[in-house]
CSV table of C-alpha atoms in Angstrom, one decimal:
chain,number,residue,atom,x,y,z
A,1,MET,CA,-2.9,17.0,-16.3
A,2,LYS,CA,-6.2,16.1,-13.6
A,3,ILE,CA,-4.2,13.5,-10.8
A,4,GLY,CA,-6.7,11.2,-8.8
A,5,ILE,CA,-5.5,9.7,-6.0
A,6,VAL,CA,-7.0,6.2,-4.6
A,7,GLY,CA,-6.3,5.7,-1.0
A,8,ALA,CA,-6.2,8.6,1.8
A,9,GLY,CA,-3.1,7.2,4.0
A,10,ARG,CA,0.3,8.4,4.4
A,11,VAL,CA,1.6,8.1,1.1
A,12,GLY,CA,-1.6,9.0,-1.3
A,13,LEU,CA,-1.9,12.2,1.1
A,14,SER,CA,1.9,12.8,1.2
A,15,LEU,CA,2.4,12.6,-2.7
A,16,ALA,CA,-0.9,14.5,-3.5
A,17,LYS,CA,0.0,17.2,-1.3
A,18,TYR,CA,3.3,17.8,-2.5
A,19,ILE,CA,2.5,17.8,-6.3
A,20,SER,CA,0.0,20.2,-5.7
A,21,LEU,CA,2.7,22.3,-4.2
A,22,HIS,CA,5.6,21.6,-6.6
A,23,ALA,CA,3.6,20.8,-10.1
A,24,PRO,CA,1.1,22.9,-10.0
A,25,GLN,CA,0.6,23.0,-13.5
A,26,HIS,CA,-1.1,19.6,-12.7
A,27,SER,CA,-4.3,19.6,-10.8
A,28,LEU,CA,-5.6,17.3,-8.3
A,29,SER,CA,-9.5,15.6,-9.3
A,30,GLY,CA,-9.7,14.4,-5.8
A,31,PHE,CA,-9.3,11.8,-3.5
A,32,TYR,CA,-11.3,8.4,-3.3
A,33,SER,CA,-10.7,6.0,0.0
A,34,ARG,CA,-12.6,3.0,1.3
A,35,ASP,CA,-12.8,5.4,4.8
A,36,TYR,CA,-14.9,8.3,3.6
A,37,SER,CA,-14.0,10.3,6.7
A,38,LYS,CA,-9.9,10.1,5.9
A,39,THR,CA,-10.9,10.7,2.1
A,40,LEU,CA,-12.9,14.3,3.4
A,41,GLU,CA,-9.6,15.0,5.7
A,42,SER,CA,-7.5,14.4,3.1
A,43,ALA,CA,-9.5,16.2,0.2
A,44,GLY,CA,-9.6,19.6,2.7
A,45,PHE,CA,-6.0,19.0,3.5
A,46,CYS,CA,-5.4,19.3,-0.5
A,47,LYS,CA,-8.1,21.8,-1.2
A,48,THR,CA,-9.6,19.2,-3.7
A,49,LYS,CA,-12.8,16.7,-4.2
A,50,ALA,CA,-14.1,13.7,-1.6
A,51,TYR,CA,-15.5,11.3,-3.7
A,52,THR,CA,-17.8,8.5,-2.5
A,53,SER,CA,-17.3,6.4,-5.7
A,54,LEU,CA,-14.5,5.1,-7.1
A,55,ASN,CA,-15.6,5.0,-10.7
A,56,ASP,CA,-16.5,8.8,-10.6
A,57,LEU,CA,-12.7,9.6,-9.2
A,58,VAL,CA,-11.8,7.7,-12.4
A,59,MET,CA,-14.1,9.6,-14.8
A,60,SER,CA,-12.6,13.3,-13.9
A,61,SER,CA,-8.9,12.2,-13.8
A,62,ASP,CA,-7.0,11.7,-16.6
A,63,THR,CA,-4.0,10.3,-14.1
A,64,LEU,CA,-5.0,8.0,-11.4
A,65,PHE,CA,-2.5,6.9,-8.6
A,66,ILE,CA,-3.6,3.9,-6.5
A,67,ALA,CA,-1.9,4.6,-2.9
A,68,THR,CA,-2.9,1.6,-1.3
A,69,GLN,CA,-1.2,-1.2,0.7
A,70,ASP,CA,0.4,-3.2,-1.6
A,71,CYS,CA,-2.2,-6.6,-1.5
A,72,GLU,CA,-4.7,-4.1,-1.9
A,73,ILE,CA,-3.6,-2.6,-5.2
A,74,GLY,CA,-5.5,-5.8,-7.7
A,75,ASN,CA,-8.6,-5.5,-5.6
A,76,VAL,CA,-8.8,-1.7,-6.3
A,77,TRP,CA,-7.9,-2.6,-9.9
A,78,GLU,CA,-10.9,-5.2,-10.2
A,79,CYS,CA,-13.2,-2.7,-9.1
A,80,ILE,CA,-12.5,0.3,-11.7
A,81,ASP,CA,-15.1,0.5,-14.8
A,82,LYS,CA,-12.9,-0.7,-17.8
A,83,ASP,CA,-14.8,1.4,-20.2
A,84,LEU,CA,-13.6,4.2,-18.5
A,85,ILE,CA,-10.0,4.0,-18.8
A,86,LYS,CA,-8.6,4.3,-22.5
A,87,ASN,CA,-6.1,6.8,-22.4
A,88,LYS,CA,-6.0,6.9,-19.0
A,89,PHE,CA,-2.5,7.0,-17.2
A,90,ILE,CA,-2.8,4.5,-14.0
A,91,GLY,CA,-0.4,4.1,-11.5
A,92,HIS,CA,0.3,2.7,-8.2
A,93,PHE,CA,3.1,3.9,-5.5
A,94,SER,CA,4.4,0.3,-4.3
A,95,GLY,CA,8.2,-0.3,-4.2
A,96,SER,CA,7.8,-4.2,-4.6
A,97,LEU,CA,5.1,-4.6,-7.6
A,98,SER,CA,5.5,-4.0,-10.9
A,99,SER,CA,3.0,-2.6,-13.2
A,100,ASP,CA,1.9,-6.3,-14.1
A,101,ALA,CA,-0.5,-5.3,-11.4
A,102,PHE,CA,-2.5,-3.9,-13.9
A,103,ASP,CA,-3.6,-7.0,-15.9
A,104,CYS,CA,-4.4,-6.7,-19.6
A,105,ALA,CA,-4.5,-3.1,-18.8
A,106,GLU,CA,-3.6,-2.6,-22.8
A,107,CYS,CA,-6.5,-4.5,-23.5
A,108,TYR,CA,-8.8,-1.4,-22.7
A,109,GLY,CA,-6.7,1.0,-24.0
A,110,ALA,CA,-4.5,2.6,-20.7
A,111,TYR,CA,-1.3,3.2,-20.2
A,112,THR,CA,0.2,2.2,-16.7
A,113,GLY,CA,3.2,2.0,-14.5
A,114,SER,CA,4.7,2.8,-11.2
A,115,VAL,CA,5.8,5.2,-9.4
A,116,HIS,CA,7.9,5.0,-6.1
A,117,PRO,CA,10.1,7.1,-3.5
A,118,MET,CA,12.7,6.2,-2.0
A,119,TYR,CA,11.4,7.7,1.6
A,120,ALA,CA,9.8,6.1,4.6
A,121,PHE,CA,6.7,8.1,5.6
A,122,SER,CA,6.2,8.7,8.7
A,123,ASP,CA,3.0,11.0,8.6
A,124,ARG,CA,0.1,11.7,7.2
A,125,PHE,CA,0.4,15.5,7.3
A,126,SER,CA,3.9,16.4,7.4
A,127,SER,CA,5.5,13.8,5.5
A,128,TYR,CA,5.4,15.8,1.9
A,129,GLU,CA,7.6,18.7,3.4
A,130,LYS,CA,10.9,16.2,3.2
A,131,LEU,CA,10.1,14.8,-0.5
A,132,ASP,CA,12.1,17.7,-1.9
A,133,SER,CA,15.4,15.6,-2.0
A,134,VAL,CA,13.7,12.3,-2.4
A,135,VAL,CA,14.7,9.8,-5.6
A,136,PHE,CA,11.9,8.3,-7.1
A,137,THR,CA,12.1,5.3,-9.2
A,138,ALA,CA,9.5,4.9,-11.7
A,139,GLU,CA,8.6,1.9,-14.6
A,140,GLY,CA,5.9,1.3,-17.1
A,141,CYS,CA,4.8,1.7,-20.8
A,142,ASN,CA,6.6,4.3,-22.7
A,143,GLU,CA,3.3,6.7,-22.5
A,144,PHE,CA,3.2,6.2,-18.8
A,145,LEU,CA,7.0,7.2,-18.4
A,146,GLU,CA,6.9,10.0,-20.8
A,147,ASN,CA,3.7,11.4,-19.1
A,148,VAL,CA,3.9,10.8,-15.4
A,149,VAL,CA,7.7,10.8,-14.9
A,150,PRO,CA,8.0,14.8,-16.1
A,151,VAL,CA,5.5,15.5,-13.1
A,152,PHE,CA,7.9,14.3,-10.9
A,153,LYS,CA,10.7,15.8,-12.4
A,154,GLN,CA,9.1,19.0,-12.2
A,155,CYS,CA,8.3,18.8,-8.4
A,156,GLY,CA,12.8,19.1,-8.7
A,157,ASN,CA,13.2,15.1,-8.0
A,158,THR,CA,15.5,12.8,-9.6
A,159,VAL,CA,13.5,10.1,-11.5
A,160,SER,CA,15.5,6.5,-12.1
A,161,VAL,CA,13.4,4.1,-14.8
A,162,ILE,CA,14.1,0.8,-13.8
A,163,ASP,CA,13.2,-2.2,-15.6
A,164,LYS,CA,9.9,-3.7,-13.9
A,165,ASN,CA,11.3,-7.3,-14.0
A,166,LYS,CA,13.8,-5.9,-11.2
A,167,LYS,CA,11.3,-4.5,-8.7
A,168,ALA,CA,11.8,-7.4,-5.8
A,169,LEU,CA,15.1,-6.7,-6.1
A,170,TYR,CA,14.9,-2.9,-5.9
A,171,HIS,CA,12.8,-3.8,-2.8
A,172,ALA,CA,14.5,-5.7,-1.3
A,173,SER,CA,17.5,-3.2,-1.7
A,174,ALA,CA,15.2,-0.5,0.0
A,175,SER,CA,14.1,-2.5,2.7
A,176,MET,CA,18.1,-3.7,3.3
A,177,ALA,CA,18.8,0.1,3.4
A,178,SER,CA,16.3,1.5,5.4
A,179,ASN,CA,15.2,-1.4,8.0
A,180,HIS,CA,18.2,-3.0,8.4
A,181,LEU,CA,20.4,-0.5,8.3
A,182,ILE,CA,18.6,1.4,11.2
A,183,GLY,CA,18.2,-1.9,13.5
A,184,LEU,CA,22.0,-1.9,12.8
A,185,LEU,CA,22.7,1.9,14.0
A,186,GLY,CA,20.6,1.1,17.0
A,187,ALA,CA,22.9,-2.0,18.0
A,188,VAL,CA,25.7,-0.5,17.5
A,189,VAL,CA,24.2,2.8,19.4
A,190,ASP,CA,23.0,0.6,22.2
A,191,MET,CA,26.6,-1.2,22.7
A,192,LEU,CA,28.6,1.8,22.9
A,193,LEU,CA,26.1,3.1,25.6
A,194,GLN,CA,27.1,0.0,27.4
A,195,CYS,CA,30.2,1.1,26.8
């Protein structure tokens, strides 16, 4: 598999580095991002190519992961030349959005899905080091699941397939477990320190 990454932030860089180290049978075709300095930095860190054109990255990849903010996934999808995506796997890493973000992908012959690590990415250059114990969730069409889920299993991770219609519930539970639990723990520690 030749994997292209759109987005050179914490999630895109961390997952690209992680896959390159733990599933070396798959290669990174490179990065594309609006911020070319981050694209160059990420490509250098992963020893791959920096692209100045989104569609050049699409042509060089058989699998494309969009690792942008959730609100940008649809915009990136709209910018992709649909003549280039037949028989390609296209996914994103959003915890809240499903593969429905790729409107009419089946009309163009693409296989879509989403993969989400249950993990809070804190640093672009070190978060990948702790991904080995992370559980991933995935949803999408059968072809996507059959071909993309094994990449993360080869890395040694547990991958749970979920119903795409349950992504909002999944995201709510992840937010509660991470954000609210940490906030509650912080409040408890503050109160105990006052004692």
